Amino acid sequence: MPKDFEETGVLDHIWKLSSAEDIFTYLLLPYEQEVVNVSRLHIMKRFGAYLRDADFAGQDEETVFLEARQLLKRAYSDFVESTPLKEKVFKVFRDEEEKLKARFVGIDTLRLSAE
């Protein structure tokens, strides 16, 4: 386990890293480069959401490290087993889905007009 978090803290150190690969390496988590290349922004956004939802209050840095590692693994797995389009992490995907739903006309709503 990296010891540099003893000086700055795990989360502070993660925020200072400059790439997804650096974060995976820091958290000692193996990854497939192809998955990261295709879904990099989606994985990092999902990881950030998981971190925001986590409660690290009162935890020591080793526990924070292990929890952050687990959250990154979870975010990564979301995109190994699915796709960015299906996961809809970014607003643009959710907005597009809403537009498609608004345009959908169910067959049960169609009526023949009497002439």
PDB file of N, CA and C in Angstrom, residues 7-8 13-14 18 30 32 38 42 51 62 64 70 75 82-83 85-86 90-91 93 99-100 104 107 114:
ATOM      1  N   GLU A   7       1.299  11.642   4.595  1.00  0.00           N
ATOM      2  CA  GLU A   7       1.583  13.071   4.670  1.00  0.00           C
ATOM      3  C   GLU A   7       0.415  13.922   4.202  1.00  0.00           C
ATOM      4  N   THR A   8      -0.280  13.508   3.137  1.00  0.00           N
ATOM      5  CA  THR A   8      -1.316  14.364   2.560  1.00  0.00           C
ATOM      6  C   THR A   8      -2.720  13.813   2.715  1.00  0.00           C
ATOM      7  N   HIS A  13      -4.436  13.116  -2.073  1.00  0.00           N
ATOM      8  CA  HIS A  13      -3.472  12.597  -3.046  1.00  0.00           C
ATOM      9  C   HIS A  13      -4.170  12.203  -4.356  1.00  0.00           C
ATOM     10  N   ILE A  14      -5.312  11.566  -4.259  1.00  0.00           N
ATOM     11  CA  ILE A  14      -6.060  11.180  -5.463  1.00  0.00           C
ATOM     12  C   ILE A  14      -6.401  12.408  -6.286  1.00  0.00           C
ATOM     13  N   SER A  18      -2.978  13.110 -12.071  1.00  0.00           N
ATOM     14  CA  SER A  18      -3.361  13.762 -13.327  1.00  0.00           C
ATOM     15  C   SER A  18      -4.031  12.851 -14.352  1.00  0.00           C
ATOM     16  N   PRO A  30      -5.637  -3.249 -10.816  1.00  0.00           N
ATOM     17  CA  PRO A  30      -5.360  -3.587 -12.215  1.00  0.00           C
ATOM     18  C   PRO A  30      -6.521  -3.151 -13.106  1.00  0.00           C
ATOM     19  N   GLU A  32      -7.774  -2.857 -17.606  1.00  0.00           N
ATOM     20  CA  GLU A  32      -7.487  -3.080 -19.015  1.00  0.00           C
ATOM     21  C   GLU A  32      -7.445  -1.717 -19.691  1.00  0.00           C
ATOM     22  N   VAL A  38     -11.770   3.673 -23.680  1.00  0.00           N
ATOM     23  CA  VAL A  38     -13.131   3.870 -24.178  1.00  0.00           C
ATOM     24  C   VAL A  38     -14.003   4.626 -23.172  1.00  0.00           C
ATOM     25  N   HIS A  42     -16.185   8.525 -18.137  1.00  0.00           N
ATOM     26  CA  HIS A  42     -17.350   7.943 -17.476  1.00  0.00           C
ATOM     27  C   HIS A  42     -16.948   7.252 -16.172  1.00  0.00           C
ATOM     28  N   LEU A  51     -17.351   8.464  -4.507  1.00  0.00           N
ATOM     29  CA  LEU A  51     -16.579   9.081  -3.430  1.00  0.00           C
ATOM     30  C   LEU A  51     -17.419  10.112  -2.679  1.00  0.00           C
ATOM     31  N   GLU A  62      -5.738   4.279   6.136  1.00  0.00           N
ATOM     32  CA  GLU A  62      -5.676   2.953   5.523  1.00  0.00           C
ATOM     33  C   GLU A  62      -7.074   2.483   5.121  1.00  0.00           C
ATOM     34  N   VAL A  64      -9.623   4.494   4.466  1.00  0.00           N
ATOM     35  CA  VAL A  64     -10.022   5.363   3.357  1.00  0.00           C
ATOM     36  C   VAL A  64      -9.413   4.841   2.059  1.00  0.00           C
ATOM     37  N   GLN A  70     -12.003   0.191  -3.445  1.00  0.00           N
ATOM     38  CA  GLN A  70     -13.219  -0.570  -3.732  1.00  0.00           C
ATOM     39  C   GLN A  70     -14.185   0.246  -4.598  1.00  0.00           C
ATOM     40  N   ALA A  75     -16.697   1.417  -9.911  1.00  0.00           N
ATOM     41  CA  ALA A  75     -16.922   2.312 -11.053  1.00  0.00           C
ATOM     42  C   ALA A  75     -16.383   1.686 -12.333  1.00  0.00           C
ATOM     43  N   SER A  82     -20.994  -2.951 -18.873  1.00  0.00           N
ATOM     44  CA  SER A  82     -21.996  -2.142 -19.554  1.00  0.00           C
ATOM     45  C   SER A  82     -21.287  -1.171 -20.497  1.00  0.00           C
ATOM     46  N   THR A  83     -22.009  -0.171 -20.965  1.00  0.00           N
ATOM     47  CA  THR A  83     -21.424   0.826 -21.861  1.00  0.00           C
ATOM     48  C   THR A  83     -21.759   2.220 -21.352  1.00  0.00           C
ATOM     49  N   LEU A  85     -23.181   4.544 -22.941  1.00  0.00           N
ATOM     50  CA  LEU A  85     -24.533   4.879 -23.395  1.00  0.00           C
ATOM     51  C   LEU A  85     -25.597   4.279 -22.474  1.00  0.00           C
ATOM     52  N   LYS A  86     -25.383   3.055 -22.041  1.00  0.00           N
ATOM     53  CA  LYS A  86     -26.351   2.415 -21.144  1.00  0.00           C
ATOM     54  C   LYS A  86     -26.302   2.998 -19.730  1.00  0.00           C
ATOM     55  N   PHE A  90     -23.315  10.965 -17.948  1.00  0.00           N
ATOM     56  CA  PHE A  90     -23.336  12.378 -18.305  1.00  0.00           C
ATOM     57  C   PHE A  90     -24.737  12.844 -18.672  1.00  0.00           C
ATOM     58  N   LYS A  91     -25.039  14.075 -18.345  1.00  0.00           N
ATOM     59  CA  LYS A  91     -26.346  14.681 -18.572  1.00  0.00           C
ATOM     60  C   LYS A  91     -26.777  14.588 -20.035  1.00  0.00           C
ATOM     61  N   PHE A  93     -26.450  12.275 -22.159  1.00  0.00           N
ATOM     62  CA  PHE A  93     -27.084  10.983 -22.436  1.00  0.00           C
ATOM     63  C   PHE A  93     -28.489  10.916 -21.829  1.00  0.00           C
ATOM     64  N   LYS A  99     -35.607  13.051 -24.627  1.00  0.00           N
ATOM     65  CA  LYS A  99     -36.113  13.488 -25.932  1.00  0.00           C
ATOM     66  C   LYS A  99     -36.733  12.320 -26.685  1.00  0.00           C
ATOM     67  N   LEU A 100     -36.061  11.170 -26.638  1.00  0.00           N
ATOM     68  CA  LEU A 100     -36.590   9.995 -27.324  1.00  0.00           C
ATOM     69  C   LEU A 100     -37.910   9.542 -26.706  1.00  0.00           C
ATOM     70  N   PHE A 104     -41.818   9.311 -28.501  1.00  0.00           N
ATOM     71  CA  PHE A 104     -42.409   7.989 -28.650  1.00  0.00           C
ATOM     72  C   PHE A 104     -43.937   8.078 -28.607  1.00  0.00           C
ATOM     73  N   ILE A 107     -48.581   2.523 -29.610  1.00  0.00           N
ATOM     74  CA  ILE A 107     -49.617   2.065 -30.542  1.00  0.00           C
ATOM     75  C   ILE A 107     -50.997   2.154 -29.911  1.00  0.00           C
ATOM     76  N   ALA A 114     -62.481   9.228 -38.080  1.00  0.00           N
ATOM     77  CA  ALA A 114     -63.636   8.987 -38.956  1.00  0.00           C
ATOM     78  C   ALA A 114     -63.705  10.106 -39.981  1.00  0.00           C
TER      79      ALA A 114
END
